[in-house]
Coordinates of N, CA and C in Angstrom, one line a residue:
M1 N -3.8 6.3 21.6 CA -2.9 5.2 21.6 C -2.3 5.0 20.2
P2 N -1.0 5.0 20.0 CA -0.5 4.8 18.7 C -0.7 3.4 18.2
H3 N -0.8 3.3 16.9 CA -1.1 2.0 16.2 C 0.3 1.3 16.0
P4 N 0.3 -0.1 15.9 CA 1.5 -0.8 15.6 C 2.0 -0.3 14.2
P5 N 3.3 -0.4 14.0 CA 3.9 0.1 12.7 C 3.2 -0.5 11.5
H6 N 2.9 -1.8 11.6 CA 2.3 -2.5 10.4 C 0.9 -2.0 10.0
Q7 N 0.3 -1.3 11.0 CA -1.0 -0.8 10.7 C -1.0 0.7 10.3
S8 N 0.1 1.4 10.4 CA 0.2 2.8 10.2 C -0.4 3.3 8.9
L9 N 0.0 2.6 7.8 CA -0.5 3.1 6.5 C -2.0 2.7 6.3
Q10 N -2.3 1.5 6.8 CA -3.7 1.1 6.7 C -4.6 2.1 7.4
V11 N -4.2 2.5 8.6 CA -5.0 3.5 9.4 C -5.1 4.8 8.6
A12 N -3.9 5.2 8.1 CA -3.9 6.5 7.3 C -4.8 6.4 6.1
A13 N -4.8 5.3 5.4 CA -5.6 5.1 4.2 C -7.1 5.2 4.6
I14 N -7.5 4.5 5.7 CA -8.9 4.5 6.2 C -9.2 6.0 6.6
Q15 N -8.4 6.7 7.3 CA -8.6 8.1 7.7 C -8.8 8.9 6.4
T16 N -8.0 8.7 5.4 CA -8.1 9.5 4.2 C -9.5 9.2 3.5
L17 N -9.9 8.0 3.5 CA -11.2 7.7 2.9 C -12.3 8.2 3.7
Q18 N -12.1 8.4 5.0 CA -13.2 9.0 5.8 C -13.1 10.5 5.9
G19 N -12.2 11.1 5.1 CA -12.1 12.5 5.1 C -11.4 13.1 6.2
R20 N -10.6 12.3 7.0 CA -9.8 12.9 8.1 C -8.4 13.0 7.6
P21 N -7.6 13.9 8.2 CA -6.2 14.1 7.8 C -5.4 12.8 8.1
A22 N -4.5 12.5 7.3 CA -3.6 11.3 7.4 C -2.2 11.7 7.1
A23 N -1.3 11.0 7.7 CA 0.1 11.3 7.5 C 0.5 10.8 6.1
V24 N 1.5 11.5 5.5 CA 2.0 11.1 4.2 C 3.1 10.1 4.5
P25 N 3.2 9.0 3.7 CA 4.2 8.0 4.0 C 5.6 8.6 3.8
K26 N 6.5 7.9 4.5 CA 7.9 8.3 4.4 C 8.5 8.0 3.0
P27 N 9.6 8.7 2.6 CA 10.1 8.5 1.3 C 10.7 7.1 1.3
R28 N 11.0 6.6 0.1 CA 11.6 5.3 -0.2 C 12.8 5.0 0.7
V29 N 12.7 3.9 1.4 CA 13.8 3.4 2.2 C 14.1 2.0 1.9
P30 N 15.4 1.6 2.0 CA 15.7 0.2 1.7 C 15.2 -0.7 2.8
A31 N 14.8 -1.9 2.4 CA 14.3 -2.9 3.3 C 15.4 -3.3 4.3
R32 N 15.0 -3.6 5.5 CA 16.0 -4.0 6.5 C 15.7 -5.4 7.0
E33 N 16.7 -6.2 7.2 CA 16.6 -7.6 7.6 C 15.9 -7.6 9.0
E34 N 16.1 -6.6 9.9 CA 15.6 -6.7 11.2 C 14.1 -6.5 11.2
D35 N 13.5 -6.0 10.1 CA 12.1 -5.9 10.0 C 11.4 -7.3 9.9
G36 N 12.2 -8.3 9.6 CA 11.6 -9.6 9.4 C 11.3 -9.9 8.0
P37 N 11.4 -11.1 7.6 CA 11.1 -11.5 6.2 C 9.6 -11.7 6.0
W38 N 8.8 -10.6 6.0 CA 7.4 -10.7 5.8 C 7.1 -11.4 4.5
H39 N 7.9 -11.1 3.5 CA 7.6 -11.6 2.2 C 7.8 -13.1 2.1
A40 N 8.5 -13.7 3.0 CA 8.7 -15.2 3.1 C 7.4 -15.9 3.4
E41 N 6.5 -15.1 4.1 CA 5.2 -15.7 4.5 C 4.1 -15.4 3.4
A42 N 4.4 -14.6 2.4 CA 3.4 -14.2 1.4 C 2.9 -15.4 0.6
V43 N 1.6 -15.4 0.5 CA 0.9 -16.5 -0.2 C 1.3 -16.4 -1.7
C44 N 1.5 -15.3 -2.2 CA 1.9 -15.2 -3.7 C 3.2 -15.8 -4.0
R45 N 4.1 -16.0 -3.0 CA 5.3 -16.7 -3.2 C 5.1 -18.2 -3.5
R46 N 4.0 -18.7 -3.0 CA 3.7 -20.2 -3.2 C 2.9 -20.5 -4.4
D47 N 2.1 -19.6 -4.9 CA 1.3 -19.9 -6.1 C 0.9 -18.6 -6.8
E48 N 0.5 -18.8 -8.0 CA -0.1 -17.8 -8.9 C 0.8 -16.5 -9.0
A49 N 2.1 -16.6 -8.9 CA 2.9 -15.4 -9.0 C 2.6 -14.5 -10.2
G50 N 2.3 -15.2 -11.3 CA 2.0 -14.5 -12.6 C 0.8 -13.6 -12.5
L51 N -0.1 -13.8 -11.5 CA -1.3 -12.9 -11.4 C -1.0 -11.5 -11.1
F52 N 0.1 -11.2 -10.5 CA 0.4 -10.0 -9.8 C 1.0 -8.9 -10.7
F53 N 1.5 -9.3 -11.9 CA 2.1 -8.3 -12.8 C 1.6 -8.5 -14.2
A54 N 1.3 -7.4 -14.9 CA 0.7 -7.5 -16.2 C 1.7 -7.9 -17.3
P55 N 1.3 -8.8 -18.2 CA 2.1 -9.1 -19.3 C 2.0 -7.9 -20.3
S56 N 3.0 -7.8 -21.2 CA 2.9 -6.6 -22.1 C 1.7 -6.8 -23.0
K57 N 1.1 -5.6 -23.3 CA -0.1 -5.5 -24.2 C -1.3 -6.4 -23.8
E58 N -1.5 -6.5 -22.5 CA -2.6 -7.2 -21.9 C -3.9 -6.5 -22.2
P59 N -4.9 -7.1 -22.8 CA -6.2 -6.5 -23.0 C -6.9 -6.1 -21.7
T60 N -7.7 -5.0 -21.7 CA -8.3 -4.5 -20.5 C -9.1 -5.6 -19.7
A61 N -9.9 -6.3 -20.4 CA -10.8 -7.3 -19.7 C -9.9 -8.4 -19.1
A62 N -8.8 -8.8 -19.7 CA -7.9 -9.8 -19.1 C -7.2 -9.2 -17.9
R63 N -6.8 -7.9 -18.0 CA -6.1 -7.3 -16.9 C -7.0 -7.2 -15.7
L64 N -8.3 -6.8 -15.9 CA -9.2 -6.7 -14.8 C -9.5 -8.0 -14.1
S65 N -9.6 -9.0 -14.9 CA -9.9 -10.4 -14.4 C -8.7 -10.9 -13.6
R66 N -7.4 -10.6 -14.2 CA -6.2 -11.0 -13.5 C -6.1 -10.3 -12.2
E67 N -6.3 -9.0 -12.2 CA -6.2 -8.2 -10.9 C -7.2 -8.7 -9.9
E68 N -8.4 -9.0 -10.3 CA -9.4 -9.5 -9.3 C -8.9 -10.9 -8.7
A69 N -8.4 -11.7 -9.6 CA -7.8 -13.0 -9.1 C -6.7 -12.8 -8.1
A70 N -5.8 -11.8 -8.4 CA -4.7 -11.5 -7.5 C -5.2 -11.0 -6.2
K71 N -6.2 -10.1 -6.2 CA -6.8 -9.6 -5.0 C -7.4 -10.7 -4.1
R72 N -8.0 -11.7 -4.8 CA -8.5 -12.9 -4.0 C -7.4 -13.6 -3.3
V73 N -6.2 -13.7 -3.9 CA -5.0 -14.3 -3.3 C -4.6 -13.5 -2.1
C74 N -4.5 -12.2 -2.3 CA -4.1 -11.2 -1.3 C -5.1 -11.3 -0.1
A75 N -6.3 -11.5 -0.3 CA -7.3 -11.5 0.8 C -7.1 -12.6 1.7
R76 N -6.5 -13.7 1.3 CA -6.2 -14.8 2.2 C -4.8 -14.9 2.7
C77 N -4.0 -13.8 2.4 CA -2.6 -13.7 2.8 C -2.4 -13.2 4.2
P78 N -1.6 -13.9 5.0 CA -1.3 -13.5 6.4 C -0.5 -12.2 6.5
V79 N 0.2 -11.8 5.4 CA 1.1 -10.6 5.5 C 0.6 -9.5 4.6
M80 N -0.7 -9.5 4.3 CA -1.3 -8.5 3.3 C -1.0 -7.1 3.8
V81 N -1.2 -6.8 5.0 CA -1.0 -5.4 5.5 C 0.5 -5.0 5.4
A82 N 1.4 -5.9 5.7 CA 2.8 -5.5 5.6 C 3.2 -5.3 4.1
C83 N 2.6 -6.1 3.3 CA 2.9 -6.0 1.8 C 2.3 -4.7 1.3
R84 N 1.1 -4.3 1.7 CA 0.5 -3.1 1.3 C 1.4 -1.9 1.8
E85 N 1.8 -2.0 3.1 CA 2.6 -0.9 3.6 C 3.9 -0.8 2.9
H86 N 4.5 -1.9 2.5 CA 5.8 -1.9 1.7 C 5.5 -1.2 0.4
A87 N 4.4 -1.5 -0.3 CA 4.1 -1.0 -1.6 C 3.9 0.5 -1.5
L88 N 3.3 1.0 -0.5 CA 3.0 2.4 -0.3 C 4.2 3.2 0.1
L89 N 5.1 2.6 0.9 CA 6.3 3.3 1.4 C 7.3 3.4 0.3
Q90 N 7.4 2.4 -0.6 CA 8.5 2.3 -1.6 C 8.4 3.4 -2.6
P91 N 7.5 3.9 -3.3 CA 6.2 3.2 -3.7 C 6.5 2.2 -4.9
E92 N 5.8 1.1 -4.8 CA 6.0 0.1 -5.9 C 5.1 0.6 -7.1
P93 N 5.7 0.8 -8.3 CA 4.9 1.4 -9.4 C 4.1 0.4 -10.2
Y94 N 4.3 -0.9 -10.0 CA 3.6 -1.9 -10.9 C 3.1 -3.0 -10.0
G95 N 2.1 -3.7 -10.5 CA 1.6 -4.9 -10.0 C 0.6 -4.7 -8.8
V96 N 0.0 -5.8 -8.4 CA -0.9 -5.9 -7.2 C 0.0 -6.2 -6.0
W97 N -0.1 -5.3 -5.0 CA 0.6 -5.5 -3.8 C -0.4 -5.2 -2.6
G98 N -0.4 -6.1 -1.7 CA -1.3 -5.9 -0.5 C -2.8 -5.7 -0.9
G99 N -3.2 -6.3 -2.0 CA -4.6 -6.2 -2.4 C -4.9 -4.9 -3.1
L100 N -3.9 -4.1 -3.5 CA -4.2 -2.9 -4.2 C -3.4 -2.9 -5.5
T101 N -4.1 -2.4 -6.6 CA -3.4 -2.3 -7.9 C -2.5 -1.0 -7.8
A102 N -1.7 -0.9 -8.8 CA -0.8 0.3 -8.9 C -1.7 1.6 -8.9
A103 N -2.7 1.5 -9.7 CA -3.6 2.7 -9.8 C -4.3 3.0 -8.5
E104 N -4.7 2.0 -7.8 CA -5.4 2.2 -6.4 C -4.4 2.8 -5.4
R105 N -3.1 2.3 -5.5 CA -2.1 2.8 -4.6 C -1.8 4.3 -4.9
R106 N -1.8 4.7 -6.2 CA -1.6 6.1 -6.6 C -2.7 6.9 -6.0
V107 N -3.9 6.5 -6.0 CA -5.1 7.2 -5.5 C -4.9 7.4 -4.0
V108 N -4.5 6.3 -3.3 CA -4.3 6.4 -1.8 C -3.2 7.4 -1.5
L109 N -2.1 7.3 -2.2 CA -1.0 8.2 -1.9 C -1.4 9.7 -2.2
A110 N -2.1 9.9 -3.3 CA -2.5 11.3 -3.7 C -3.4 11.8 -2.6
R111 N -4.4 11.0 -2.1 CA -5.3 11.5 -1.1 C -4.5 11.8 0.2
M112 N -3.6 11.0 0.5 CA -2.8 11.2 1.7 C -2.0 12.5 1.6
R113 N -1.4 12.7 0.4 CA -0.6 14.0 0.2 C -1.6 15.2 0.2
R114 N -2.7 15.1 -0.4 CA -3.7 16.2 -0.4 C -4.2 16.5 1.0
R115 N -4.5 15.5 1.8 CA -4.9 15.7 3.2 C -3.8 16.3 4.0
S116 N -2.6 15.9 3.8 CA -1.5 16.5 4.5 C -1.3 17.9 4.2
A117 N -1.4 18.3 2.9 CA -1.2 19.6 2.5 C -2.4 20.5 2.9
E118 N -3.6 20.0 3.2 CA -4.7 20.8 3.6 C -4.7 21.1 5.1
R119 N -3.9 20.4 5.9 CA -3.8 20.6 7.3 C -3.1 22.0 7.5
P120 N -3.7 22.9 8.3 CA -3.1 24.2 8.5 C -1.8 24.0 9.4
T121 N -0.8 24.7 9.1 CA 0.4 24.7 9.9 C 0.3 25.8 10.9
P122 N 0.8 25.6 12.1 CA 0.7 26.6 13.1 C 1.6 27.8 12.8
G123 N 1.1 29.0 12.9 CA 1.9 30.2 12.7 C 2.8 30.5 13.9
P124 N 3.6 31.5 13.8 CA 4.5 31.8 14.9 C 3.8 32.1 16.3
I125 N 2.6 32.7 16.2 CA 1.9 33.1 17.4 C 1.3 31.8 18.0
A126 N 0.7 30.9 17.2 CA 0.2 29.7 17.7 C 1.3 28.8 18.3
A127 N 2.4 28.7 17.6 CA 3.5 27.9 18.1 C 4.1 28.4 19.4
A128 N 4.0 29.7 19.7 CA 4.6 30.2 20.9 C 3.7 30.0 22.1
G129 N 2.4 29.9 21.8 CA 1.4 30.0 22.9 C 1.0 28.7 23.3

């Protein structure tokens, strides 16, 4: 049974972490109004917006503390999965999106690409039969 669209990347990320093949996300696409304004429901729009992006020359300890605080906000957000999917599909290069830092998103995307590349492609004989 296929998963709803908002769960597709979350499922792929879980499969990747479990060592199973996962689909590579689609290339960057512009947001569409018909997808609904998920960002209007985001908790980060109401408070602590400064938690999600690093100020210049932020010390490591301060960055880690800020990112953990941002992840706590994400954990209580009703649109966390949609936000994470957006950040992986775009891909967003900075900040905490959907409970993942930019570095964590790069790891998820790299694993997804690696798993996709490891899947054998059917040869002409397999495809014909």
